[in-house]
Amino acid sequence: MQCQSNAGISLYYIIYLFYKSLTMGEVIKNSIDWLLNSDIRIKQGEDKGALFGWKDLTNFSYPFIYSEIVGYAITCFSWIYIEKSNDQALIAARESSLWIRKNMKSNVLIAGKLNRDTKFDLKGDLSNQVYSFDNGMILIGLLNLYKLDKDQENLQAAIKIADTLIDKFFDGTKMIAMLDGSLNPSKYGEGKWSTMSGSFQAKIALGFSKLFKITQKSIYKEVAYSLCDFALTKQYSDGRFKTNEKEEDLTFLHPHLYSCEGLLYTGLELAEDRYIEAAMKGLEWALNQMDINNGSLPRSTKEKVEQSDCMAQLMRLLIVCYSELKKRNNSNIDDIIEKIQKSLASLFIPDGENGGGIKYQDSSNQICTWCTMFTIQAFSFYDKLKEKYNLSMADMMEYYI
C-alpha cells in the first residue's frame, strides 16, 4: 500500500497498529479466513481446490501452485472443520482432494506448477520434479479426509500414491527424495536437504502408519518402521539430526523438526517408545537453539535468521509434549511457549478484506501458506493448553499438519 498524503499514512499506521494488537484468537480467525476466502486458494477454473505456496506482497502475485501445500491444506481444512464446525472448511478440503485426484500422473503428484510467471525460477521446473515427501503429505491429507467422510475415491487415491512410493521411491530402507516427471533419477537441486534421503522423511510415515491401520496391510507398517529406523541412523547423541551429508555440523531446523514430528506420531500410532524417545531428544536439542530472549528460532545451525515455519513446528511440539517436558525438568517451558507465540504473532500481516497470514521471515515480503497453517494449529493448541483442556499427545497429533 502506497500512501501519498499524511492522512493516508495515518490511516495505514492505524491499520498496522490494529493488526499488531490482535489477540491470539483473532490471529487464528483472520488466518483461517485468509486460507479459505482469499485468492491464495483457487475457487474456480481448472485448478479449483489448489493453493498457491505464498502471496508476494511486492507485486501482489501468486508465483506457483505447490502440491505439497495442497496436501497440507486437506489436513488443515479437515482439522478446522472438526475444531470450528466450519462447513466451508470441509468443502475446501473436498475441493483440494478433487484437484489432487485430477492431477495425479503415474499415480503420484508433481511438485506443482508456475502461475503464468515465467520470471519466477526459485523452485526450478516444478513440472519435472516428483518428491516422495510431497506425496507423503498428500497421502496423509487424503487419509485424514477419508476418516471424515469415508469417500472411497480418496482412499483409493491414497493407496495408489502409497504403492507408487513403495514401487518407485522406496529402496527397502529409505525413500529416494526426488525423481523427474517420468519417475527417473534426477540431479536437480543436488546438495539440498530436500533432494536427498534424510531423517525428515520420517514424516512420510504418518501416512503409511495410518494406511496400515485402515487396510491392515503389513507392508505399510513395515515401510513406516523403515523410514523411522533410517531417521534414527541420522541422529547424534545430543538429539540433533544430520540434514547435510557433506557438512556434519550443519542442521536445518525445518527438516530436523519434520524428523521429530514423524518419529513422535509413528511412535504413538504404533506404540514404539524408542521413536518417541528419539523425538523428545530431538525436540530438546531444538529447544536449546532458540533465542530465549525473543522466542525466535534460527533457520539452521549456521544461519541465525528466524523462520516462521520452524517456530510454529517447535511451538506445536512443545505443547504436544508439554507434560513429558515438565517431567524432564523443563520448568521454564510455559515462558518459552509464550515467547514463541508472541514472536510468531509479530509476523502476522494483513491482506485486505480476507484477514491475513504469517510471513516466512521477518525480512521477507511474502505471506506463506504453510507457515500460516502451522501457526493456526500451534495457536489453537496453545489456547487449549491455557484453558487447561485435557489434551493427549495422540489426540493432538491425529490431524497434525
PDB file of N, CA and C in Angstrom, residues 20-90:
ATOM      1  N   LYS A  20      -1.433  -5.415  14.655  1.00  0.00           N
ATOM      2  CA  LYS A  20      -0.395  -5.755  15.612  1.00  0.00           C
ATOM      3  C   LYS A  20      -0.974  -5.997  17.006  1.00  0.00           C
ATOM      4  N   SER A  21      -2.187  -5.485  17.267  1.00  0.00           N
ATOM      5  CA  SER A  21      -2.796  -5.640  18.585  1.00  0.00           C
ATOM      6  C   SER A  21      -3.774  -6.810  18.641  1.00  0.00           C
ATOM      7  N   LEU A  22      -3.841  -7.609  17.592  1.00  0.00           N
ATOM      8  CA  LEU A  22      -4.758  -8.736  17.578  1.00  0.00           C
ATOM      9  C   LEU A  22      -4.419  -9.747  18.666  1.00  0.00           C
ATOM     10  N   THR A  23      -5.450 -10.315  19.262  1.00  0.00           N
ATOM     11  CA  THR A  23      -5.247 -11.395  20.210  1.00  0.00           C
ATOM     12  C   THR A  23      -4.905 -12.671  19.453  1.00  0.00           C
ATOM     13  N   MET A  24      -4.491 -13.702  20.184  1.00  0.00           N
ATOM     14  CA  MET A  24      -4.162 -14.979  19.562  1.00  0.00           C
ATOM     15  C   MET A  24      -5.386 -15.547  18.834  1.00  0.00           C
ATOM     16  N   GLY A  25      -6.550 -15.438  19.471  1.00  0.00           N
ATOM     17  CA  GLY A  25      -7.776 -15.927  18.840  1.00  0.00           C
ATOM     18  C   GLY A  25      -8.104 -15.183  17.565  1.00  0.00           C
ATOM     19  N   GLU A  26      -7.842 -13.887  17.547  1.00  0.00           N
ATOM     20  CA  GLU A  26      -8.114 -13.088  16.353  1.00  0.00           C
ATOM     21  C   GLU A  26      -7.138 -13.425  15.229  1.00  0.00           C
ATOM     22  N   VAL A  27      -5.891 -13.734  15.574  1.00  0.00           N
ATOM     23  CA  VAL A  27      -4.926 -14.178  14.558  1.00  0.00           C
ATOM     24  C   VAL A  27      -5.410 -15.485  13.934  1.00  0.00           C
ATOM     25  N   ILE A  28      -5.895 -16.410  14.768  1.00  0.00           N
ATOM     26  CA  ILE A  28      -6.425 -17.682  14.260  1.00  0.00           C
ATOM     27  C   ILE A  28      -7.586 -17.417  13.308  1.00  0.00           C
ATOM     28  N   LYS A  29      -8.530 -16.609  13.740  1.00  0.00           N
ATOM     29  CA  LYS A  29      -9.718 -16.324  12.931  1.00  0.00           C
ATOM     30  C   LYS A  29      -9.345 -15.668  11.606  1.00  0.00           C
ATOM     31  N   ASN A  30      -8.476 -14.660  11.652  1.00  0.00           N
ATOM     32  CA  ASN A  30      -8.076 -13.961  10.427  1.00  0.00           C
ATOM     33  C   ASN A  30      -7.295 -14.871   9.491  1.00  0.00           C
ATOM     34  N   SER A  31      -6.472 -15.734  10.049  1.00  0.00           N
ATOM     35  CA  SER A  31      -5.670 -16.628   9.221  1.00  0.00           C
ATOM     36  C   SER A  31      -6.541 -17.692   8.550  1.00  0.00           C
ATOM     37  N   ILE A  32      -7.523 -18.220   9.278  1.00  0.00           N
ATOM     38  CA  ILE A  32      -8.453 -19.170   8.671  1.00  0.00           C
ATOM     39  C   ILE A  32      -9.228 -18.495   7.547  1.00  0.00           C
ATOM     40  N   ASP A  33      -9.656 -17.265   7.795  1.00  0.00           N
ATOM     41  CA  ASP A  33     -10.372 -16.500   6.774  1.00  0.00           C
ATOM     42  C   ASP A  33      -9.519 -16.339   5.526  1.00  0.00           C
ATOM     43  N   TRP A  34      -8.225 -16.062   5.722  1.00  0.00           N
ATOM     44  CA  TRP A  34      -7.311 -15.866   4.592  1.00  0.00           C
ATOM     45  C   TRP A  34      -7.156 -17.154   3.789  1.00  0.00           C
ATOM     46  N   LEU A  35      -6.983 -18.283   4.476  1.00  0.00           N
ATOM     47  CA  LEU A  35      -6.804 -19.555   3.775  1.00  0.00           C
ATOM     48  C   LEU A  35      -8.048 -19.955   2.994  1.00  0.00           C
ATOM     49  N   LEU A  36      -9.214 -19.673   3.552  1.00  0.00           N
ATOM     50  CA  LEU A  36     -10.457 -20.106   2.914  1.00  0.00           C
ATOM     51  C   LEU A  36     -10.959 -19.135   1.850  1.00  0.00           C
ATOM     52  N   ASN A  37     -10.792 -17.841   2.096  1.00  0.00           N
ATOM     53  CA  ASN A  37     -11.509 -16.857   1.274  1.00  0.00           C
ATOM     54  C   ASN A  37     -10.647 -15.966   0.391  1.00  0.00           C
ATOM     55  N   SER A  38      -9.357 -15.865   0.680  1.00  0.00           N
ATOM     56  CA  SER A  38      -8.518 -15.022  -0.168  1.00  0.00           C
ATOM     57  C   SER A  38      -8.176 -15.770  -1.452  1.00  0.00           C
ATOM     58  N   ASP A  39      -7.473 -15.080  -2.330  1.00  0.00           N
ATOM     59  CA  ASP A  39      -7.080 -15.693  -3.609  1.00  0.00           C
ATOM     60  C   ASP A  39      -5.919 -16.663  -3.472  1.00  0.00           C
ATOM     61  N   ILE A  40      -5.439 -16.892  -2.251  1.00  0.00           N
ATOM     62  CA  ILE A  40      -4.406 -17.919  -2.060  1.00  0.00           C
ATOM     63  C   ILE A  40      -4.988 -19.297  -2.373  1.00  0.00           C
ATOM     64  N   ARG A  41      -6.298 -19.431  -2.165  1.00  0.00           N
ATOM     65  CA  ARG A  41      -7.000 -20.669  -2.523  1.00  0.00           C
ATOM     66  C   ARG A  41      -7.767 -20.433  -3.816  1.00  0.00           C
ATOM     67  N   ILE A  42      -7.587 -21.321  -4.787  1.00  0.00           N
ATOM     68  CA  ILE A  42      -8.217 -21.161  -6.100  1.00  0.00           C
ATOM     69  C   ILE A  42      -9.636 -21.730  -6.038  1.00  0.00           C
ATOM     70  N   LYS A  43     -10.601 -20.897  -6.320  1.00  0.00           N
ATOM     71  CA  LYS A  43     -12.000 -21.270  -6.101  1.00  0.00           C
ATOM     72  C   LYS A  43     -12.794 -21.508  -7.381  1.00  0.00           C
ATOM     73  N   GLN A  44     -12.140 -21.374  -8.522  1.00  0.00           N
ATOM     74  CA  GLN A  44     -12.815 -21.674  -9.778  1.00  0.00           C
ATOM     75  C   GLN A  44     -11.771 -21.952 -10.863  1.00  0.00           C
ATOM     76  N   GLY A  45     -12.231 -22.509 -11.991  1.00  0.00           N
ATOM     77  CA  GLY A  45     -11.321 -22.815 -13.084  1.00  0.00           C
ATOM     78  C   GLY A  45     -10.718 -24.204 -12.969  1.00  0.00           C
ATOM     79  N   GLU A  46      -9.769 -24.501 -13.840  1.00  0.00           N
ATOM     80  CA  GLU A  46      -9.200 -25.845 -13.909  1.00  0.00           C
ATOM     81  C   GLU A  46      -8.392 -26.224 -12.671  1.00  0.00           C
ATOM     82  N   ASP A  47      -7.913 -25.239 -11.933  1.00  0.00           N
ATOM     83  CA  ASP A  47      -7.130 -25.524 -10.727  1.00  0.00           C
ATOM     84  C   ASP A  47      -7.927 -25.284  -9.447  1.00  0.00           C
ATOM     85  N   LYS A  48      -9.232 -25.325  -9.549  1.00  0.00           N
ATOM     86  CA  LYS A  48     -10.083 -25.165  -8.369  1.00  0.00           C
ATOM     87  C   LYS A  48      -9.685 -26.186  -7.301  1.00  0.00           C
ATOM     88  N   GLY A  49      -9.492 -25.695  -6.086  1.00  0.00           N
ATOM     89  CA  GLY A  49      -9.107 -26.573  -4.984  1.00  0.00           C
ATOM     90  C   GLY A  49      -7.633 -26.522  -4.643  1.00  0.00           C
ATOM     91  N   ALA A  50      -6.812 -26.027  -5.568  1.00  0.00           N
ATOM     92  CA  ALA A  50      -5.379 -25.917  -5.309  1.00  0.00           C
ATOM     93  C   ALA A  50      -5.077 -24.664  -4.487  1.00  0.00           C
ATOM     94  N   LEU A  51      -3.888 -24.625  -3.905  1.00  0.00           N
ATOM     95  CA  LEU A  51      -3.439 -23.443  -3.174  1.00  0.00           C
ATOM     96  C   LEU A  51      -2.067 -23.027  -3.678  1.00  0.00           C
ATOM     97  N   PHE A  52      -1.841 -21.730  -3.661  1.00  0.00           N
ATOM     98  CA  PHE A  52      -0.527 -21.200  -4.001  1.00  0.00           C
ATOM     99  C   PHE A  52       0.393 -21.300  -2.785  1.00  0.00           C
ATOM    100  N   GLY A  53       1.688 -21.375  -3.056  1.00  0.00           N
ATOM    101  CA  GLY A  53       2.656 -21.500  -1.973  1.00  0.00           C
ATOM    102  C   GLY A  53       2.723 -20.264  -1.101  1.00  0.00           C
ATOM    103  N   TRP A  54       2.634 -19.097  -1.708  1.00  0.00           N
ATOM    104  CA  TRP A  54       2.609 -17.854  -0.944  1.00  0.00           C
ATOM    105  C   TRP A  54       2.091 -16.720  -1.805  1.00  0.00           C
ATOM    106  N   LYS A  55       1.820 -15.599  -1.162  1.00  0.00           N
ATOM    107  CA  LYS A  55       1.480 -14.369  -1.874  1.00  0.00           C
ATOM    108  C   LYS A  55       2.646 -13.406  -1.715  1.00  0.00           C
ATOM    109  N   ASP A  56       3.179 -12.937  -2.845  1.00  0.00           N
ATOM    110  CA  ASP A  56       4.276 -11.986  -2.848  1.00  0.00           C
ATOM    111  C   ASP A  56       3.688 -10.577  -2.756  1.00  0.00           C
ATOM    112  N   LEU A  57       3.991  -9.868  -1.679  1.00  0.00           N
ATOM    113  CA  LEU A  57       3.397  -8.552  -1.455  1.00  0.00           C
ATOM    114  C   LEU A  57       4.148  -7.427  -2.158  1.00  0.00           C
ATOM    115  N   THR A  58       5.277  -7.740  -2.784  1.00  0.00           N
ATOM    116  CA  THR A  58       5.976  -6.698  -3.536  1.00  0.00           C
ATOM    117  C   THR A  58       5.253  -6.402  -4.843  1.00  0.00           C
ATOM    118  N   ASN A  59       4.664  -7.448  -5.439  1.00  0.00           N
ATOM    119  CA  ASN A  59       3.933  -7.239  -6.705  1.00  0.00           C
ATOM    120  C   ASN A  59       2.551  -7.901  -6.687  1.00  0.00           C
ATOM    121  N   PHE A  60       2.129  -8.333  -5.495  1.00  0.00           N
ATOM    122  CA  PHE A  60       0.806  -8.944  -5.298  1.00  0.00           C
ATOM    123  C   PHE A  60       0.564 -10.116  -6.244  1.00  0.00           C
ATOM    124  N   SER A  61       1.587 -10.951  -6.382  1.00  0.00           N
ATOM    125  CA  SER A  61       1.488 -12.105  -7.272  1.00  0.00           C
ATOM    126  C   SER A  61       1.456 -13.401  -6.473  1.00  0.00           C
ATOM    127  N   TYR A  62       0.991 -14.460  -7.138  1.00  0.00           N
ATOM    128  CA  TYR A  62       0.971 -15.803  -6.578  1.00  0.00           C
ATOM    129  C   TYR A  62       1.821 -16.668  -7.513  1.00  0.00           C
ATOM    130  N   PRO A  63       3.116 -16.830  -7.201  1.00  0.00           N
ATOM    131  CA  PRO A  63       4.046 -17.413  -8.179  1.00  0.00           C
ATOM    132  C   PRO A  63       3.771 -18.851  -8.592  1.00  0.00           C
ATOM    133  N   PHE A  64       3.356 -19.718  -7.639  1.00  0.00           N
ATOM    134  CA  PHE A  64       3.250 -21.123  -8.027  1.00  0.00           C
ATOM    135  C   PHE A  64       2.257 -21.886  -7.153  1.00  0.00           C
ATOM    136  N   ILE A  65       1.639 -22.874  -7.756  1.00  0.00           N
ATOM    137  CA  ILE A  65       0.823 -23.849  -7.034  1.00  0.00           C
ATOM    138  C   ILE A  65       1.773 -24.934  -6.535  1.00  0.00           C
ATOM    139  N   TYR A  66       1.614 -25.334  -5.292  1.00  0.00           N
ATOM    140  CA  TYR A  66       2.513 -26.299  -4.675  1.00  0.00           C
ATOM    141  C   TYR A  66       1.710 -27.518  -4.229  1.00  0.00           C
ATOM    142  N   SER A  67       1.989 -28.676  -4.804  1.00  0.00           N
ATOM    143  CA  SER A  67       1.224 -29.886  -4.492  1.00  0.00           C
ATOM    144  C   SER A  67       1.331 -30.263  -3.016  1.00  0.00           C
ATOM    145  N   GLU A  68       2.535 -30.150  -2.461  1.00  0.00           N
ATOM    146  CA  GLU A  68       2.728 -30.472  -1.044  1.00  0.00           C
ATOM    147  C   GLU A  68       1.772 -29.669  -0.174  1.00  0.00           C
ATOM    148  N   ILE A  69       1.619 -28.384  -0.509  1.00  0.00           N
ATOM    149  CA  ILE A  69       0.788 -27.500   0.304  1.00  0.00           C
ATOM    150  C   ILE A  69      -0.686 -27.853   0.163  1.00  0.00           C
ATOM    151  N   VAL A  70      -1.071 -28.364  -0.995  1.00  0.00           N
ATOM    152  CA  VAL A  70      -2.459 -28.817  -1.161  1.00  0.00           C
ATOM    153  C   VAL A  70      -2.700 -30.021  -0.243  1.00  0.00           C
ATOM    154  N   GLY A  71      -1.684 -30.880  -0.098  1.00  0.00           N
ATOM    155  CA  GLY A  71      -1.788 -31.991   0.844  1.00  0.00           C
ATOM    156  C   GLY A  71      -1.961 -31.487   2.267  1.00  0.00           C
ATOM    157  N   TYR A  72      -1.130 -30.529   2.673  1.00  0.00           N
ATOM    158  CA  TYR A  72      -1.284 -29.919   3.996  1.00  0.00           C
ATOM    159  C   TYR A  72      -2.677 -29.316   4.155  1.00  0.00           C
ATOM    160  N   ALA A  73      -3.149 -28.670   3.077  1.00  0.00           N
ATOM    161  CA  ALA A  73      -4.435 -27.978   3.155  1.00  0.00           C
ATOM    162  C   ALA A  73      -5.584 -28.947   3.433  1.00  0.00           C
ATOM    163  N   ILE A  74      -5.535 -30.137   2.844  1.00  0.00           N
ATOM    164  CA  ILE A  74      -6.605 -31.111   3.087  1.00  0.00           C
ATOM    165  C   ILE A  74      -6.658 -31.456   4.570  1.00  0.00           C
ATOM    166  N   THR A  75      -5.490 -31.697   5.168  1.00  0.00           N
ATOM    167  CA  THR A  75      -5.442 -31.962   6.604  1.00  0.00           C
ATOM    168  C   THR A  75      -5.876 -30.739   7.400  1.00  0.00           C
ATOM    169  N   CYS A  76      -5.374 -29.569   7.021  1.00  0.00           N
ATOM    170  CA  CYS A  76      -5.691 -28.335   7.734  1.00  0.00           C
ATOM    171  C   CYS A  76      -7.191 -28.042   7.698  1.00  0.00           C
ATOM    172  N   PHE A  77      -7.789 -28.129   6.523  1.00  0.00           N
ATOM    173  CA  PHE A  77      -9.221 -27.833   6.402  1.00  0.00           C
ATOM    174  C   PHE A  77     -10.067 -28.882   7.115  1.00  0.00           C
ATOM    175  N   SER A  78      -9.638 -30.139   7.064  1.00  0.00           N
ATOM    176  CA  SER A  78     -10.357 -31.189   7.790  1.00  0.00           C
ATOM    177  C   SER A  78     -10.324 -30.903   9.291  1.00  0.00           C
ATOM    178  N   TRP A  79      -9.150 -30.499   9.773  1.00  0.00           N
ATOM    179  CA  TRP A  79      -8.988 -30.176  11.191  1.00  0.00           C
ATOM    180  C   TRP A  79      -9.819 -28.952  11.585  1.00  0.00           C
ATOM    181  N   ILE A  80      -9.825 -27.921  10.737  1.00  0.00           N
ATOM    182  CA  ILE A  80     -10.626 -26.720  11.005  1.00  0.00           C
ATOM    183  C   ILE A  80     -12.112 -27.075  11.069  1.00  0.00           C
ATOM    184  N   TYR A  81     -12.538 -27.959  10.180  1.00  0.00           N
ATOM    185  CA  TYR A  81     -13.937 -28.408  10.183  1.00  0.00           C
ATOM    186  C   TYR A  81     -14.286 -29.045  11.527  1.00  0.00           C
ATOM    187  N   ILE A  82     -13.397 -29.872  12.045  1.00  0.00           N
ATOM    188  CA  ILE A  82     -13.643 -30.545  13.321  1.00  0.00           C
ATOM    189  C   ILE A  82     -13.585 -29.548  14.484  1.00  0.00           C
ATOM    190  N   GLU A  83     -12.568 -28.697  14.491  1.00  0.00           N
ATOM    191  CA  GLU A  83     -12.351 -27.780  15.601  1.00  0.00           C
ATOM    192  C   GLU A  83     -13.392 -26.658  15.663  1.00  0.00           C
ATOM    193  N   LYS A  84     -13.758 -26.142  14.506  1.00  0.00           N
ATOM    194  CA  LYS A  84     -14.599 -24.941  14.450  1.00  0.00           C
ATOM    195  C   LYS A  84     -16.005 -25.201  13.919  1.00  0.00           C
ATOM    196  N   SER A  85     -16.326 -26.466  13.613  1.00  0.00           N
ATOM    197  CA  SER A  85     -17.622 -26.803  12.988  1.00  0.00           C
ATOM    198  C   SER A  85     -17.864 -25.926  11.759  1.00  0.00           C
ATOM    199  N   ASN A  86     -16.806 -25.777  10.969  1.00  0.00           N
ATOM    200  CA  ASN A  86     -16.816 -24.878   9.811  1.00  0.00           C
ATOM    201  C   ASN A  86     -17.086 -25.689   8.542  1.00  0.00           C
ATOM    202  N   ASP A  87     -18.326 -25.633   8.059  1.00  0.00           N
ATOM    203  CA  ASP A  87     -18.698 -26.412   6.874  1.00  0.00           C
ATOM    204  C   ASP A  87     -17.929 -25.971   5.632  1.00  0.00           C
ATOM    205  N   GLN A  88     -17.576 -24.683   5.568  1.00  0.00           N
ATOM    206  CA  GLN A  88     -16.814 -24.187   4.415  1.00  0.00           C
ATOM    207  C   GLN A  88     -15.451 -24.869   4.342  1.00  0.00           C
ATOM    208  N   ALA A  89     -14.868 -25.165   5.489  1.00  0.00           N
ATOM    209  CA  ALA A  89     -13.567 -25.834   5.514  1.00  0.00           C
ATOM    210  C   ALA A  89     -13.666 -27.247   4.957  1.00  0.00           C
ATOM    211  N   LEU A  90     -14.752 -27.942   5.258  1.00  0.00           N
ATOM    212  CA  LEU A  90     -14.936 -29.292   4.722  1.00  0.00           C
ATOM    213  C   LEU A  90     -15.108 -29.241   3.204  1.00  0.00           C
TER     214      LEU A  90
END
